[in-house]
PDB file of C-alpha atoms in Angstrom:
ATOM      1  CA  MET B   1     171.713  66.869  80.191  1.00  0.00           C
ATOM      2  CA  LYS B   2     170.359  64.271  82.662  1.00  0.00           C
ATOM      3  CA  ARG B   3     170.892  66.657  85.575  1.00  0.00           C
ATOM      4  CA  PHE B   4     169.076  69.408  83.658  1.00  0.00           C
ATOM      5  CA  VAL B   5     166.119  67.088  82.977  1.00  0.00           C
ATOM      6  CA  CYS B   6     166.026  66.238  86.694  1.00  0.00           C
ATOM      7  CA  HIS B   7     165.854  69.923  87.619  1.00  0.00           C
ATOM      8  CA  LEU B   8     163.187  70.455  84.979  1.00  0.00           C
ATOM      9  CA  LEU B   9     161.129  67.585  86.381  1.00  0.00           C
ATOM     10  CA  ILE B  10     161.122  69.329  89.743  1.00  0.00           C
ATOM     11  CA  GLY B  11     160.029  72.587  88.117  1.00  0.00           C
ATOM     12  CA  VAL B  12     157.355  70.963  85.976  1.00  0.00           C
ATOM     13  CA  ALA B  13     156.101  68.976  88.971  1.00  0.00           C
ATOM     14  CA  ALA B  14     155.748  72.176  90.962  1.00  0.00           C
ATOM     15  CA  ILE B  15     153.689  73.767  88.203  1.00  0.00           C
ATOM     16  CA  THR B  16     151.607  70.607  87.743  1.00  0.00           C
ATOM     17  CA  ALA B  17     150.873  70.500  91.460  1.00  0.00           C
ATOM     18  CA  LEU B  18     149.015  73.801  91.207  1.00  0.00           C
ATOM     19  CA  SER B  19     145.286  73.452  90.734  1.00  0.00           C
ATOM     20  CA  ALA B  20     143.617  75.345  87.931  1.00  0.00           C
ATOM     21  CA  ARG B  21     142.290  77.785  90.536  1.00  0.00           C
ATOM     22  CA  ALA B  22     145.553  78.382  92.397  1.00  0.00           C
ATOM     23  CA  GLU B  23     147.426  81.664  92.210  1.00  0.00           C
ATOM     24  CA  GLU B  24     151.019  81.931  93.345  1.00  0.00           C
ATOM     25  CA  PRO B  25     152.151  85.175  95.079  1.00  0.00           C
ATOM     26  CA  SER B  26     155.037  85.413  92.596  1.00  0.00           C
ATOM     27  CA  TRP B  27     152.530  85.821  89.786  1.00  0.00           C
ATOM     28  CA  ARG B  28     151.857  89.390  90.977  1.00  0.00           C
ATOM     29  CA  GLN B  29     155.294  90.112  92.437  1.00  0.00           C
ATOM     30  CA  PRO B  30     157.034  92.936  90.543  1.00  0.00           C
ATOM     31  CA  GLN B  31     160.168  91.941  88.672  1.00  0.00           C
ATOM     32  CA  LYS B  32     162.761  94.413  87.454  1.00  0.00           C
ATOM     33  CA  PRO B  33     162.737  94.112  83.651  1.00  0.00           C
ATOM     34  CA  PHE B  34     165.877  92.910  81.937  1.00  0.00           C
ATOM     35  CA  GLN B  35     167.428  92.134  78.592  1.00  0.00           C
ATOM     36  CA  VAL B  36     167.360  88.447  77.726  1.00  0.00           C
ATOM     37  CA  TYR B  37     169.430  88.752  74.561  1.00  0.00           C
ATOM     38  CA  GLY B  38     169.673  91.333  71.804  1.00  0.00           C
ATOM     39  CA  ASN B  39     166.269  92.893  71.203  1.00  0.00           C
ATOM     40  CA  THR B  40     164.468  90.424  73.494  1.00  0.00           C
ATOM     41  CA  TYR B  41     163.463  91.599  76.973  1.00  0.00           C
ATOM     42  CA  TYR B  42     161.628  90.170  79.978  1.00  0.00           C
ATOM     43  CA  VAL B  43     158.857  92.513  81.183  1.00  0.00           C
ATOM     44  CA  GLY B  44     156.698  90.117  83.215  1.00  0.00           C
ATOM     45  CA  THR B  45     156.365  89.485  86.936  1.00  0.00           C
ATOM     46  CA  GLN B  46     158.582  87.298  89.094  1.00  0.00           C
ATOM     47  CA  GLY B  47     156.488  84.221  88.323  1.00  0.00           C
ATOM     48  CA  LEU B  48     154.814  84.901  84.973  1.00  0.00           C
ATOM     49  CA  SER B  49     156.576  85.713  81.732  1.00  0.00           C
ATOM     50  CA  ALA B  50     155.840  88.568  79.371  1.00  0.00           C
ATOM     51  CA  ILE B  51     158.374  88.979  76.576  1.00  0.00           C
ATOM     52  CA  LEU B  52     159.040  92.163  74.595  1.00  0.00           C
ATOM     53  CA  ILE B  53     160.785  91.994  71.214  1.00  0.00           C
ATOM     54  CA  THR B  54     161.756  95.389  69.838  1.00  0.00           C
ATOM     55  CA  SER B  55     162.506  97.032  66.512  1.00  0.00           C
ATOM     56  CA  PRO B  56     162.866 100.639  65.328  1.00  0.00           C
ATOM     57  CA  ARG B  57     159.425 100.360  63.688  1.00  0.00           C
ATOM     58  CA  GLY B  58     157.522  98.925  66.630  1.00  0.00           C
ATOM     59  CA  ASN B  59     157.520  96.120  69.143  1.00  0.00           C
ATOM     60  CA  ILE B  60     155.855  92.768  69.811  1.00  0.00           C
ATOM     61  CA  LEU B  61     154.691  91.601  73.248  1.00  0.00           C
ATOM     62  CA  ILE B  62     154.088  87.940  74.057  1.00  0.00           C
ATOM     63  CA  ASP B  63     151.625  87.259  76.894  1.00  0.00           C
ATOM     64  CA  GLY B  64     149.993  89.600  79.370  1.00  0.00           C
ATOM     65  CA  THR B  65     149.987  87.646  82.658  1.00  0.00           C
ATOM     66  CA  LEU B  66     147.125  88.118  85.128  1.00  0.00           C
ATOM     67  CA  GLN B  67     144.279  90.582  85.017  1.00  0.00           C
ATOM     68  CA  GLY B  68     145.431  93.522  87.114  1.00  0.00           C
ATOM     69  CA  ASN B  69     149.083  93.142  86.110  1.00  0.00           C
ATOM     70  CA  ALA B  70     148.882  95.467  83.104  1.00  0.00           C
ATOM     71  CA  PRO B  71     150.278  98.475  85.046  1.00  0.00           C
ATOM     72  CA  LEU B  72     153.292  96.376  86.096  1.00  0.00           C
ATOM     73  CA  ILE B  73     154.011  95.308  82.528  1.00  0.00           C
ATOM     74  CA  GLU B  74     153.538  98.830  81.197  1.00  0.00           C
ATOM     75  CA  ALA B  75     155.887 100.191  83.870  1.00  0.00           C
ATOM     76  CA  ASN B  76     158.483  97.562  82.960  1.00  0.00           C
ATOM     77  CA  ILE B  77     158.293  98.470  79.281  1.00  0.00           C
ATOM     78  CA  ARG B  78     158.818 102.140  80.118  1.00  0.00           C
ATOM     79  CA  ALA B  79     161.646 101.347  82.551  1.00  0.00           C
ATOM     80  CA  LEU B  80     163.570  99.823  79.647  1.00  0.00           C
ATOM     81  CA  GLY B  81     163.177 103.045  77.674  1.00  0.00           C
ATOM     82  CA  PHE B  82     160.390 101.870  75.348  1.00  0.00           C
ATOM     83  CA  ARG B  83     156.897 103.236  74.837  1.00  0.00           C
ATOM     84  CA  VAL B  84     153.802 101.153  75.510  1.00  0.00           C
ATOM     85  CA  GLU B  85     152.252 102.839  72.480  1.00  0.00           C
ATOM     86  CA  ASP B  86     154.974 101.298  70.291  1.00  0.00           C
ATOM     87  CA  VAL B  87     153.712  97.765  70.979  1.00  0.00           C
ATOM     88  CA  ARG B  88     152.138  96.936  67.615  1.00  0.00           C
ATOM     89  CA  VAL B  89     151.185  93.288  68.192  1.00  0.00           C
ATOM     90  CA  ILE B  90     150.371  91.233  71.282  1.00  0.00           C
ATOM     91  CA  LEU B  91     150.721  87.461  70.940  1.00  0.00           C
ATOM     92  CA  ASN B  92     149.643  84.715  73.332  1.00  0.00           C
ATOM     93  CA  SER B  93     151.001  81.338  74.362  1.00  0.00           C
ATOM     94  CA  HIS B  94     147.686  80.015  75.671  1.00  0.00           C
ATOM     95  CA  ALA B  95     144.467  81.628  76.774  1.00  0.00           C
ATOM     96  CA  HIS B  96     144.470  80.937  80.514  1.00  0.00           C
ATOM     97  CA  SER B  97     144.001  83.820  82.916  1.00  0.00           C
ATOM     98  CA  ASP B  98     147.607  83.744  84.147  1.00  0.00           C
ATOM     99  CA  HIS B  99     148.915  84.463  80.648  1.00  0.00           C
ATOM    100  CA  ALA B 100     146.026  86.293  78.978  1.00  0.00           C
ATOM    101  CA  GLY B 101     144.190  88.047  81.807  1.00  0.00           C
ATOM    102  CA  ALA B 102     145.714  91.477  81.130  1.00  0.00           C
ATOM    103  CA  ILE B 103     145.828  91.285  77.333  1.00  0.00           C
ATOM    104  CA  ALA B 104     142.594  93.228  76.767  1.00  0.00           C
ATOM    105  CA  GLU B 105     143.837  96.084  78.966  1.00  0.00           C
ATOM    106  CA  LEU B 106     147.294  96.066  77.388  1.00  0.00           C
ATOM    107  CA  ALA B 107     145.771  96.125  73.913  1.00  0.00           C
ATOM    108  CA  GLY B 108     143.638  99.080  74.903  1.00  0.00           C
ATOM    109  CA  ALA B 109     146.593 100.990  76.338  1.00  0.00           C
ATOM    110  CA  SER B 110     148.875 100.343  73.369  1.00  0.00           C
ATOM    111  CA  GLY B 111     146.459 100.129  70.461  1.00  0.00           C
ATOM    112  CA  ALA B 112     148.147  96.851  69.502  1.00  0.00           C
ATOM    113  CA  GLN B 113     146.572  94.107  67.422  1.00  0.00           C
ATOM    114  CA  VAL B 114     146.114  90.843  69.316  1.00  0.00           C
ATOM    115  CA  GLN B 115     146.947  87.660  67.416  1.00  0.00           C
ATOM    116  CA  ALA B 116     146.884  83.984  68.376  1.00  0.00           C
ATOM    117  CA  SER B 117     146.247  80.487  67.060  1.00  0.00           C
ATOM    118  CA  ALA B 118     142.770  79.673  65.767  1.00  0.00           C
ATOM    119  CA  ALA B 119     141.685  77.923  68.971  1.00  0.00           C
ATOM    120  CA  GLY B 120     143.526  80.480  71.069  1.00  0.00           C
ATOM    121  CA  ALA B 121     141.718  83.351  69.361  1.00  0.00           C
ATOM    122  CA  ARG B 122     138.335  81.817  70.166  1.00  0.00           C
ATOM    123  CA  ALA B 123     139.293  81.370  73.810  1.00  0.00           C
ATOM    124  CA  LEU B 124     140.672  84.911  74.118  1.00  0.00           C
ATOM    125  CA  MET B 125     137.497  86.404  72.682  1.00  0.00           C
ATOM    126  CA  ALA B 126     135.501  84.288  75.159  1.00  0.00           C
ATOM    127  CA  GLY B 127     137.530  85.508  78.125  1.00  0.00           C
ATOM    128  CA  GLY B 128     138.866  82.033  78.826  1.00  0.00           C
ATOM    129  CA  ASN B 129     135.478  80.329  78.693  1.00  0.00           C
ATOM    130  CA  ASP B 130     136.593  77.425  76.502  1.00  0.00           C
ATOM    131  CA  PRO B 131     134.684  74.109  76.745  1.00  0.00           C
ATOM    132  CA  GLU B 132     137.501  72.415  74.799  1.00  0.00           C
ATOM    133  CA  ASP B 133     140.055  73.239  77.518  1.00  0.00           C
ATOM    134  CA  PRO B 134     141.101  70.362  79.829  1.00  0.00           C
ATOM    135  CA  GLN B 135     140.748  72.864  82.695  1.00  0.00           C
ATOM    136  CA  PHE B 136     137.248  73.977  81.670  1.00  0.00           C
ATOM    137  CA  GLY B 137     135.086  74.574  84.711  1.00  0.00           C
ATOM    138  CA  GLU B 138     138.037  75.487  86.916  1.00  0.00           C
ATOM    139  CA  ALA B 139     140.043  77.904  84.757  1.00  0.00           C
ATOM    140  CA  LEU B 140     139.361  81.490  85.794  1.00  0.00           C
ATOM    141  CA  ARG B 141     137.645  83.941  83.460  1.00  0.00           C
ATOM    142  CA  TYR B 142     139.064  87.318  82.487  1.00  0.00           C
ATOM    143  CA  PRO B 143     138.089  90.320  80.321  1.00  0.00           C
ATOM    144  CA  PRO B 144     137.540  89.069  76.764  1.00  0.00           C
ATOM    145  CA  VAL B 145     139.607  90.476  73.925  1.00  0.00           C
ATOM    146  CA  ALA B 146     137.274  92.101  71.408  1.00  0.00           C
ATOM    147  CA  HIS B 147     139.232  91.352  68.246  1.00  0.00           C
ATOM    148  CA  VAL B 148     141.861  88.647  67.769  1.00  0.00           C
ATOM    149  CA  GLY B 149     143.573  87.863  64.487  1.00  0.00           C
ATOM    150  CA  VAL B 150     144.466  84.269  63.659  1.00  0.00           C
ATOM    151  CA  VAL B 151     148.036  83.207  62.904  1.00  0.00           C
ATOM    152  CA  PRO B 152     148.093  79.816  61.121  1.00  0.00           C
ATOM    153  CA  ASP B 153     150.381  77.004  62.190  1.00  0.00           C
ATOM    154  CA  GLY B 154     153.771  77.850  60.705  1.00  0.00           C
ATOM    155  CA  GLY B 155     152.611  81.383  59.936  1.00  0.00           C
ATOM    156  CA  THR B 156     154.685  84.450  60.674  1.00  0.00           C
ATOM    157  CA  VAL B 157     154.086  87.773  62.406  1.00  0.00           C
ATOM    158  CA  ARG B 158     156.211  90.724  61.301  1.00  0.00           C
ATOM    159  CA  VAL B 159     156.814  94.147  62.816  1.00  0.00           C
ATOM    160  CA  GLY B 160     159.727  96.112  61.416  1.00  0.00           C
ATOM    161  CA  ASN B 161     162.655  93.715  61.167  1.00  0.00           C
ATOM    162  CA  ILE B 162     161.124  91.277  63.683  1.00  0.00           C
ATOM    163  CA  GLU B 163     159.686  88.014  62.357  1.00  0.00           C
ATOM    164  CA  LEU B 164     158.110  85.475  64.700  1.00  0.00           C
ATOM    165  CA  THR B 165     156.900  82.030  63.628  1.00  0.00           C
ATOM    166  CA  ALA B 166     153.916  80.309  65.246  1.00  0.00           C
ATOM    167  CA  HIS B 167     154.146  76.621  66.109  1.00  0.00           C
ATOM    168  CA  TYR B 168     150.860  75.067  67.204  1.00  0.00           C
ATOM    169  CA  THR B 169     151.582  72.891  70.254  1.00  0.00           C
ATOM    170  CA  PRO B 170     148.162  71.761  71.554  1.00  0.00           C
ATOM    171  CA  GLY B 171     147.979  69.765  74.754  1.00  0.00           C
ATOM    172  CA  HIS B 172     147.967  72.037  77.773  1.00  0.00           C
ATOM    173  CA  THR B 173     145.162  73.836  75.929  1.00  0.00           C
ATOM    174  CA  PRO B 174     143.773  73.317  72.417  1.00  0.00           C
ATOM    175  CA  GLY B 175     145.178  76.682  71.322  1.00  0.00           C
ATOM    176  CA  SER B 176     148.632  76.372  72.839  1.00  0.00           C
ATOM    177  CA  THR B 177     151.260  78.014  70.642  1.00  0.00           C
ATOM    178  CA  SER B 178     155.035  78.228  70.826  1.00  0.00           C
ATOM    179  CA  TRP B 179     156.869  81.108  69.150  1.00  0.00           C
ATOM    180  CA  THR B 180     160.336  81.312  67.594  1.00  0.00           C
ATOM    181  CA  TRP B 181     162.474  84.181  66.292  1.00  0.00           C
ATOM    182  CA  ARG B 182     166.079  85.360  66.064  1.00  0.00           C
ATOM    183  CA  SER B 183     167.768  87.986  68.197  1.00  0.00           C
ATOM    184  CA  CYS B 184     171.238  89.365  67.556  1.00  0.00           C
ATOM    185  CA  GLU B 185     173.838  90.881  69.867  1.00  0.00           C
ATOM    186  CA  HIS B 186     177.367  92.039  68.945  1.00  0.00           C
ATOM    187  CA  GLY B 187     177.046  90.315  65.576  1.00  0.00           C
ATOM    188  CA  ARG B 188     175.951  86.972  67.035  1.00  0.00           C
ATOM    189  CA  CYS B 189     172.397  85.866  66.227  1.00  0.00           C
ATOM    190  CA  LEU B 190     170.659  83.243  68.363  1.00  0.00           C
ATOM    191  CA  ARG B 191     167.512  81.182  67.923  1.00  0.00           C
ATOM    192  CA  MET B 192     164.972  82.258  70.524  1.00  0.00           C
ATOM    193  CA  VAL B 193     162.127  79.982  71.617  1.00  0.00           C
ATOM    194  CA  TYR B 194     159.117  80.871  73.737  1.00  0.00           C
ATOM    195  CA  ALA B 195     157.716  77.369  74.238  1.00  0.00           C
ATOM    196  CA  ASP B 196     154.240  77.107  75.646  1.00  0.00           C
ATOM    197  CA  SER B 197     153.367  75.171  78.784  1.00  0.00           C
ATOM    198  CA  LEU B 198     153.464  71.411  78.224  1.00  0.00           C
ATOM    199  CA  SER B 199     151.955  70.314  81.537  1.00  0.00           C
ATOM    200  CA  SER B 200     149.042  67.861  81.501  1.00  0.00           C
ATOM    201  CA  ILE B 201     146.903  69.674  84.078  1.00  0.00           C
ATOM    202  CA  SER B 202     143.124  69.355  84.002  1.00  0.00           C
ATOM    203  CA  ALA B 203     139.926  69.937  85.893  1.00  0.00           C
ATOM    204  CA  ASP B 204     138.837  67.161  88.242  1.00  0.00           C
ATOM    205  CA  GLY B 205     137.314  64.264  86.345  1.00  0.00           C
ATOM    206  CA  PHE B 206     138.886  65.089  82.988  1.00  0.00           C
ATOM    207  CA  ARG B 207     140.780  62.289  81.274  1.00  0.00           C
ATOM    208  CA  PHE B 208     143.196  62.883  78.419  1.00  0.00           C
ATOM    209  CA  SER B 209     143.155  59.225  77.403  1.00  0.00           C
ATOM    210  CA  ASP B 210     139.459  58.724  76.703  1.00  0.00           C
ATOM    211  CA  ASP B 211     138.086  62.085  75.655  1.00  0.00           C
ATOM    212  CA  ALA B 212     135.371  60.853  73.296  1.00  0.00           C
ATOM    213  CA  ALA B 213     134.888  64.291  71.753  1.00  0.00           C
ATOM    214  CA  HIS B 214     138.601  64.627  70.932  1.00  0.00           C
ATOM    215  CA  THR B 215     140.008  61.203  70.169  1.00  0.00           C
ATOM    216  CA  HIS B 216     143.313  62.650  68.911  1.00  0.00           C
ATOM    217  CA  ARG B 217     144.063  64.658  72.068  1.00  0.00           C
ATOM    218  CA  VAL B 218     146.852  62.379  73.335  1.00  0.00           C
ATOM    219  CA  GLU B 219     148.326  61.978  69.852  1.00  0.00           C
ATOM    220  CA  ASP B 220     148.310  65.750  69.418  1.00  0.00           C
ATOM    221  CA  PHE B 221     149.944  66.245  72.820  1.00  0.00           C
ATOM    222  CA  ARG B 222     152.742  63.811  72.002  1.00  0.00           C
ATOM    223  CA  HIS B 223     153.240  65.481  68.638  1.00  0.00           C
ATOM    224  CA  SER B 224     153.566  68.841  70.403  1.00  0.00           C
ATOM    225  CA  LEU B 225     156.229  67.424  72.702  1.00  0.00           C
ATOM    226  CA  ALA B 226     158.166  66.126  69.703  1.00  0.00           C
ATOM    227  CA  MET B 227     157.807  69.465  67.930  1.00  0.00           C
ATOM    228  CA  VAL B 228     159.164  71.467  70.862  1.00  0.00           C
ATOM    229  CA  ALA B 229     162.026  68.993  71.267  1.00  0.00           C
ATOM    230  CA  ALA B 230     162.965  69.464  67.602  1.00  0.00           C
ATOM    231  CA  LEU B 231     162.869  73.276  67.534  1.00  0.00           C
ATOM    232  CA  PRO B 232     166.170  75.012  66.738  1.00  0.00           C
ATOM    233  CA  CYS B 233     166.792  76.387  70.191  1.00  0.00           C
ATOM    234  CA  ASP B 234     169.578  78.511  71.667  1.00  0.00           C
ATOM    235  CA  ILE B 235     167.648  80.353  74.390  1.00  0.00           C
ATOM    236  CA  LEU B 236     164.452  78.899  75.863  1.00  0.00           C
ATOM    237  CA  MET B 237     161.760  80.944  77.591  1.00  0.00           C
ATOM    238  CA  VAL B 238     158.433  79.611  78.886  1.00  0.00           C
ATOM    239  CA  PRO B 239     155.247  81.120  80.381  1.00  0.00           C
ATOM    240  CA  HIS B 240     156.154  79.973  83.916  1.00  0.00           C
ATOM    241  CA  PRO B 241     159.846  80.865  84.323  1.00  0.00           C
ATOM    242  CA  ASP B 242     160.268  78.646  87.384  1.00  0.00           C
ATOM    243  CA  ALA B 243     159.436  75.599  85.231  1.00  0.00           C
ATOM    244  CA  ILE B 244     162.956  75.830  83.765  1.00  0.00           C
ATOM    245  CA  GLY B 245     164.787  77.690  86.523  1.00  0.00           C
ATOM    246  CA  PHE B 246     164.915  80.726  84.252  1.00  0.00           C
ATOM    247  CA  MET B 247     165.437  83.358  86.948  1.00  0.00           C
ATOM    248  CA  ASP B 248     168.274  81.346  88.481  1.00  0.00           C
ATOM    249  CA  LYS B 249     169.971  81.252  85.080  1.00  0.00           C
ATOM    250  CA  VAL B 250     169.505  85.002  84.663  1.00  0.00           C
ATOM    251  CA  ALA B 251     171.014  85.615  88.104  1.00  0.00           C
ATOM    252  CA  ALA B 252     173.989  83.393  87.245  1.00  0.00           C
ATOM    253  CA  ARG B 253     174.482  85.218  83.960  1.00  0.00           C
ATOM    254  CA  ASP B 254     174.372  88.574  85.703  1.00  0.00           C
ATOM    255  CA  ARG B 255     177.039  87.361  88.142  1.00  0.00           C
ATOM    256  CA  GLY B 256     179.259  86.771  85.126  1.00  0.00           C
ATOM    257  CA  GLN B 257     179.012  82.991  84.884  1.00  0.00           C
ATOM    258  CA  GLN B 258     180.512  81.681  81.657  1.00  0.00           C
ATOM    259  CA  PRO B 259     179.417  80.282  79.366  1.00  0.00           C
ATOM    260  CA  ASN B 260     176.126  82.196  79.498  1.00  0.00           C
ATOM    261  CA  PRO B 261     173.730  79.777  81.255  1.00  0.00           C
ATOM    262  CA  LEU B 262     170.788  81.079  79.220  1.00  0.00           C
ATOM    263  CA  ILE B 263     172.360  79.749  76.023  1.00  0.00           C
ATOM    264  CA  ASP B 264     171.670  76.012  75.871  1.00  0.00           C
ATOM    265  CA  SER B 265     170.991  74.169  72.634  1.00  0.00           C
ATOM    266  CA  HIS B 266     169.631  71.207  74.631  1.00  0.00           C
ATOM    267  CA  ALA B 267     167.069  73.235  76.609  1.00  0.00           C
ATOM    268  CA  CYS B 268     164.060  72.611  74.375  1.00  0.00           C
ATOM    269  CA  ARG B 269     164.723  68.878  74.265  1.00  0.00           C
ATOM    270  CA  ALA B 270     165.091  68.715  78.034  1.00  0.00           C
ATOM    271  CA  TYR B 271     161.913  70.761  78.588  1.00  0.00           C
ATOM    272  CA  ALA B 272     159.897  68.487  76.299  1.00  0.00           C
ATOM    273  CA  ALA B 273     161.409  65.337  77.805  1.00  0.00           C
ATOM    274  CA  ALA B 274     160.485  66.369  81.346  1.00  0.00           C
ATOM    275  CA  ALA B 275     156.926  67.187  80.294  1.00  0.00           C
ATOM    276  CA  GLY B 276     156.687  63.927  78.352  1.00  0.00           C
ATOM    277  CA  LEU B 277     157.536  61.892  81.441  1.00  0.00           C
ATOM    278  CA  LYS B 278     154.797  63.704  83.369  1.00  0.00           C
ATOM    279  CA  LEU B 279     152.285  63.101  80.578  1.00  0.00           C
ATOM    280  CA  GLU B 280     153.049  59.379  80.382  1.00  0.00           C
ATOM    281  CA  ALA B 281     152.754  59.095  84.170  1.00  0.00           C
ATOM    282  CA  ARG B 282     149.403  60.847  83.975  1.00  0.00           C
ATOM    283  CA  LEU B 283     148.184  58.500  81.234  1.00  0.00           C
ATOM    284  CA  ALA B 284     149.342  55.473  83.239  1.00  0.00           C
ATOM    285  CA  ARG B 285     147.333  56.665  86.248  1.00  0.00           C
ATOM    286  CA  GLU B 286     144.294  57.161  84.052  1.00  0.00           C
ATOM    287  CA  GLN B 287     144.664  53.617  82.743  1.00  0.00           C
ATOM    288  CA  GLN B 288     144.984  52.236  86.271  1.00  0.00           C
ATOM    289  CA  ASP B 289     141.890  54.140  87.374  1.00  0.00           C
ATOM    290  CA  HIS B 290     139.996  52.836  84.355  1.00  0.00           C
ATOM    291  CA  THR B 291     141.050  49.246  85.084  1.00  0.00           C
ATOM    292  CA  ALA B 292     140.119  49.602  88.759  1.00  0.00           C
ATOM    293  CA  HIS B 293     136.617  50.637  87.812  1.00  0.00           C
TER     294      HIS B 293
END
């Protein structure tokens, strides 16, 4: 567990080191799609997740990655033997360009309904122009989504025999949402978690600790960390797969490593713990800066 948290700290630190304006080459690098477990598939790029959950009556897609990546995601869906037109709902983790930039195009191609948290829906319809976002002023814009339905905290989204539950986890953005569901394979059902980013990244000059307009921001962030840590969790996925070494685990699984390295009931706790250490370090720096001035 301690070793896993150490590896996660390295991954989270790498993500945190990126500025709001940075774009990693891996974010547009094609990735061969693959089955995660049961009816859950990875259809994103090498560095940005997009998750497809399938049923005989239609499919759900979580996240769209960058604007311009829609053809890659569509090709990945088809490569797995599914139809883009069978995507009935598109969900979002948070409304930054690297996870929502292609959603408008994907919705147009599939005819899917787009759904998100209340704050996430507002940001998606504004094309990422969200004054409440800690990265406001630096976060890149993208094509707005014309219509976005709101899923309440604890609410469910159903397509066929798929049922996903929304867990509001504000912090990285006000609309950040983590999603949970069950996938089954050979009679064994596992608890799947797509936990949103928990990194405390912001635009220059923003301070989490004394945001006068949102006095509960730090409290909400800590609550989100506790919520993710407490989620029933067998397989963890996140918007930036390198934050948890996800592709390395997939490669190890595909080499036949046993037990399956993707299955880890401690993964959500470790992910939240690593992010919590980064948040507390950030808050300590803010306090030092405040004292110095």
